[in-house]
mmCIF file of C-alpha atoms in Angstrom:
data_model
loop_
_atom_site.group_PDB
_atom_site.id
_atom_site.type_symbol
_atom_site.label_atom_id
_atom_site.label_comp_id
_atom_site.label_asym_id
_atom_site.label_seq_id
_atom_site.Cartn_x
_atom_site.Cartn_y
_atom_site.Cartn_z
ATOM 1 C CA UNK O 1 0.000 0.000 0.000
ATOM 2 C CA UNK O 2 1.173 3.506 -0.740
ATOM 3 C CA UNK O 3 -0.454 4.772 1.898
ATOM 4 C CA UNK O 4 -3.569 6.303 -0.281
ATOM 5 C CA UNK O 5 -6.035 5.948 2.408
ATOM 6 C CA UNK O 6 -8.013 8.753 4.081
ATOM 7 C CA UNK O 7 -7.083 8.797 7.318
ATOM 8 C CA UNK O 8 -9.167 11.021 9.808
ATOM 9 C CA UNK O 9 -7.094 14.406 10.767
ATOM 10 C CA UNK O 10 -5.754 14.813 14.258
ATOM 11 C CA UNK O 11 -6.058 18.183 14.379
ATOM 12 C CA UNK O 12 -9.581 17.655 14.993
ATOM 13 C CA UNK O 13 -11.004 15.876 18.142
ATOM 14 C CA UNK O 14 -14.374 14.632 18.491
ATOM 15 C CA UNK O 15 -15.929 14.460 22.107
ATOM 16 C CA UNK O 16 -19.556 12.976 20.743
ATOM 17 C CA UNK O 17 -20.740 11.467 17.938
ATOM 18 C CA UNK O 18 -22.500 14.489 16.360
ATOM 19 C CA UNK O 19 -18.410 15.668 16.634
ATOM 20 C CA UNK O 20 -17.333 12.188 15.061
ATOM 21 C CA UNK O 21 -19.514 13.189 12.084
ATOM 22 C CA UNK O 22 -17.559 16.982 11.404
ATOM 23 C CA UNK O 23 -14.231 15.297 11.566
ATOM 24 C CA UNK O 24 -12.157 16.321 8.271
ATOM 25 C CA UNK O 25 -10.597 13.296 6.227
ATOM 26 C CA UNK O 26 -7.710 13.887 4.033
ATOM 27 C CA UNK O 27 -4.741 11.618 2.612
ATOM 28 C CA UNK O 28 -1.734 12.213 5.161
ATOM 29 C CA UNK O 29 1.409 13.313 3.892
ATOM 30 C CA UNK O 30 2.867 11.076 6.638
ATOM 31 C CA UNK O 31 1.153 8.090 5.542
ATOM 32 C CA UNK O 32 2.947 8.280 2.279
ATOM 33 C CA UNK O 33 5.828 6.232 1.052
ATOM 34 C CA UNK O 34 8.303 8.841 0.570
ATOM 35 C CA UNK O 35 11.761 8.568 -1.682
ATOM 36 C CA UNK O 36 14.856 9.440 -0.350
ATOM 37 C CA UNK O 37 15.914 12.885 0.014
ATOM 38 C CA UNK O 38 17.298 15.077 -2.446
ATOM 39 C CA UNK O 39 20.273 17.041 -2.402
ATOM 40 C CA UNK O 40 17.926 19.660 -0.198
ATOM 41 C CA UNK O 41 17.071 17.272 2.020
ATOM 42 C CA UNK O 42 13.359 17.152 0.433
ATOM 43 C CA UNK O 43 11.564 13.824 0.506
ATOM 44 C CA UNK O 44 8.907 14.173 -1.947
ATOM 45 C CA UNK O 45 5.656 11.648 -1.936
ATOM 46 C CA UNK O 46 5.867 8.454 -4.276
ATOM 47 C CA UNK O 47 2.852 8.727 -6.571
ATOM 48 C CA UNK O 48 0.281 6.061 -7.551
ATOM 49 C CA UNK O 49 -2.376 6.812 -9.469
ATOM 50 C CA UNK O 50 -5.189 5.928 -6.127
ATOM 51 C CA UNK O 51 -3.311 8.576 -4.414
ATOM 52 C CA UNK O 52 -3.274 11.155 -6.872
ATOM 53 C CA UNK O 53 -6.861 10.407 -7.810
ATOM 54 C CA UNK O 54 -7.999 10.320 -4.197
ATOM 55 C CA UNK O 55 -6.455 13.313 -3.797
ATOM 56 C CA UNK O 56 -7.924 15.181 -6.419
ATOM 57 C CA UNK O 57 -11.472 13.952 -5.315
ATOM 58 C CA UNK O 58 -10.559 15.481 -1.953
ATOM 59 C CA UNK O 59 -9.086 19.080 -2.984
ATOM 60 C CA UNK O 60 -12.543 19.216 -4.816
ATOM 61 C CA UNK O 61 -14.848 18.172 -1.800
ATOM 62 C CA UNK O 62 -12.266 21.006 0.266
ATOM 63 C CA UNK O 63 -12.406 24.045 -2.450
ATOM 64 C CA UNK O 64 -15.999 24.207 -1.924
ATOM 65 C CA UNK O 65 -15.921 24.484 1.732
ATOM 66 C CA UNK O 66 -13.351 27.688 1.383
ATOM 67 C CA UNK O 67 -14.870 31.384 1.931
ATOM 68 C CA UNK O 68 -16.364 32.989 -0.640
ATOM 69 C CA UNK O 69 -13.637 35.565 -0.649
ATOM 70 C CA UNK O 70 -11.239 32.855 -0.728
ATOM 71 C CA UNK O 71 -12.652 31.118 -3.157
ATOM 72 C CA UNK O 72 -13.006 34.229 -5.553
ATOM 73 C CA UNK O 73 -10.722 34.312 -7.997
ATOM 74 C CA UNK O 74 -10.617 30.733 -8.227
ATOM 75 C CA UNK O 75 -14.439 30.920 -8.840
ATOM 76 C CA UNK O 76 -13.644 33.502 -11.784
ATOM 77 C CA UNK O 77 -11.105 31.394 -13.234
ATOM 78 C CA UNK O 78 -13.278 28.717 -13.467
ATOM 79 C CA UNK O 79 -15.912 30.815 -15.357
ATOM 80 C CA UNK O 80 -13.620 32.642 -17.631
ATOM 81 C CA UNK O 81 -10.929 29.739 -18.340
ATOM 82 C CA UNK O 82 -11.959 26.697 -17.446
ATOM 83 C CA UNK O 83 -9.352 24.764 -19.797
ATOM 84 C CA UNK O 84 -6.658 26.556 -17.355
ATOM 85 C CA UNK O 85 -8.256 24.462 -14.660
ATOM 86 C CA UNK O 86 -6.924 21.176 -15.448
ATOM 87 C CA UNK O 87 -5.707 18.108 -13.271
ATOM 88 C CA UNK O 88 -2.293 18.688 -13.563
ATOM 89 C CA UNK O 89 -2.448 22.721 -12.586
ATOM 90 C CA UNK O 90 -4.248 20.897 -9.064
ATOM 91 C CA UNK O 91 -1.877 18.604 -8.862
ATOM 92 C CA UNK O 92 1.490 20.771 -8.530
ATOM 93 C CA UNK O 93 -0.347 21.977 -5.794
ATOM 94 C CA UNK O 94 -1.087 18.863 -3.928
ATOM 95 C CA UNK O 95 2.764 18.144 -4.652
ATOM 96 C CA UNK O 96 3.713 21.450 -3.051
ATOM 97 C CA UNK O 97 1.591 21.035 -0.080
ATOM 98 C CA UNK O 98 2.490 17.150 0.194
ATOM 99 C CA UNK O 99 -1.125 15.709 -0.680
ATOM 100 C CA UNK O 100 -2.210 18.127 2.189
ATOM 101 C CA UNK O 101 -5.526 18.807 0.826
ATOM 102 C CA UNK O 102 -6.591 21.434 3.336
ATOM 103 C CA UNK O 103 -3.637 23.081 2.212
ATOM 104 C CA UNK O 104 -3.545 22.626 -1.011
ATOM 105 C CA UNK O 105 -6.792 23.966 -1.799
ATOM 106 C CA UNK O 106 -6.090 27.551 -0.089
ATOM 107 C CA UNK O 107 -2.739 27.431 -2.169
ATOM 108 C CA UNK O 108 -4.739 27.124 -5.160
ATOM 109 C CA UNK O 109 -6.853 29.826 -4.026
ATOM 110 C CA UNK O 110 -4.470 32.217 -3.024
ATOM 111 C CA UNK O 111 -2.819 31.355 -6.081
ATOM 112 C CA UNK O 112 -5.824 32.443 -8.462
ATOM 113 C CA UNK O 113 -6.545 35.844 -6.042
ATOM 114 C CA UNK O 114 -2.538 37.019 -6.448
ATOM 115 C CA UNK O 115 -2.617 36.197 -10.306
ATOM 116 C CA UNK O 116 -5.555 37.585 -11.056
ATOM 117 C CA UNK O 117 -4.583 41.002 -8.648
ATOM 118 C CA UNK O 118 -1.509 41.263 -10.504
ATOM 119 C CA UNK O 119 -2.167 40.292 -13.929
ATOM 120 C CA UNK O 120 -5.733 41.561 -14.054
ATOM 121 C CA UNK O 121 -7.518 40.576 -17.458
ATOM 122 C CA UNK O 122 -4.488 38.714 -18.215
ATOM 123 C CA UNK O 123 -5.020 36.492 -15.412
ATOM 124 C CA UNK O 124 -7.247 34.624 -17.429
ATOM 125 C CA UNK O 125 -5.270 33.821 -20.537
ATOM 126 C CA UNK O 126 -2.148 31.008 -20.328
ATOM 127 C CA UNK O 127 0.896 32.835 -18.916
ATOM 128 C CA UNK O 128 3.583 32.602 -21.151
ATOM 129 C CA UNK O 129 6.282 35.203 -23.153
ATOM 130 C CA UNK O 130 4.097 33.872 -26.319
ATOM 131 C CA UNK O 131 1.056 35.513 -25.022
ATOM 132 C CA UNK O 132 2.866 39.417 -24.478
ATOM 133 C CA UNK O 133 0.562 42.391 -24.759
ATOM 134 C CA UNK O 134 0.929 44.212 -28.057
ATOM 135 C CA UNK O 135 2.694 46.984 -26.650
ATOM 136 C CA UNK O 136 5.620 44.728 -25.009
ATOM 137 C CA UNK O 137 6.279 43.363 -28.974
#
C-alpha cells in the first residue's frame, strides 16, 4: 500500500458522535511512502495513481468548503478559463503542499486571487512570453 487511504485528521477531536460526524478526512502526507531525500534534504511523496486520484477527489470536496472571498478568484477562473483548470495545474499543488488537501486547496486559491490582482484581465489567458501584450512586442 502507498499509503492512499483517508485517514481522519488529528487536528480535529471529536468528544460525541455528532463531533465524530464533522471530523475532516484527508490523505496524510505522513502516511505516504516517501523517496529518499534530495540534495535539499526534500523527501517528496511516491505517486500512484489511487493517491493522486484520491487526492484530487478530496481538494474538490475542500475548495468548496473555502470562503467565498477565498474562493473568488478561483471561482472567476473557473468561469472565464476553465481549460486553465486542469488536473495537472491541481496537482502541482497537492505536490507542493504534500497531498495536504486542506492546504492545497487555499494554495490554489491564493494562487488564483494574487494572479488575477496582478495580472488583471491577463489572469485569465495562459501565462507565457508567447502571449505578451501588443505593446511589449
Amino acid at each position: 500500500m502507498n499509503g492512499a487511504s483517508v485517514a481522519p485528521d488529528v487536528s480535529s477531536k471529536a468528544s460525541s458522535s455528532d463531533d465524530a460526524d464533522k471530523i475532516k478526512h484527508h490523505l496524510c502526507s505522513r502516511f505516504l511512502k516517501k523517496r529518499p531525500p534530495d540534495i535539499y534534504g526534500q523527501r517528496h511523496a511516491i505517486e500512484s495513481s489511487k493517491c493522486v486520484g484520491d487526492s484530487l477527489r478530496l481538494l474538490e470536496k475542500e475548495i468548496t468548503k473555502l470562503p467565498d472571498d477565498l474562493r473568488a478568484g478561483l471561482d472567476q477562473a473557473a468561469v472565464f478559463c476553465p481549460e486553465l483548470l486542469t488536473k495537472e495545474h491541481s496537482i502541482m499543488f497537492l505536490r507542493c503542499e504534500q497531498f495536504n488537501v486542506d492546504l492545497a486547496a487555499i494554495r490554489l486559491a491564493k494562487y488564483w486571487n494574487k494572479r488575477i490582482e496582478l495580472f488583471e484581465g491577463a489572469a485569465f489567458r495562459p501565462l507565457s512570453t508567447e502571449h505578451r501584450r501588443d505593446e511589449d512586442r
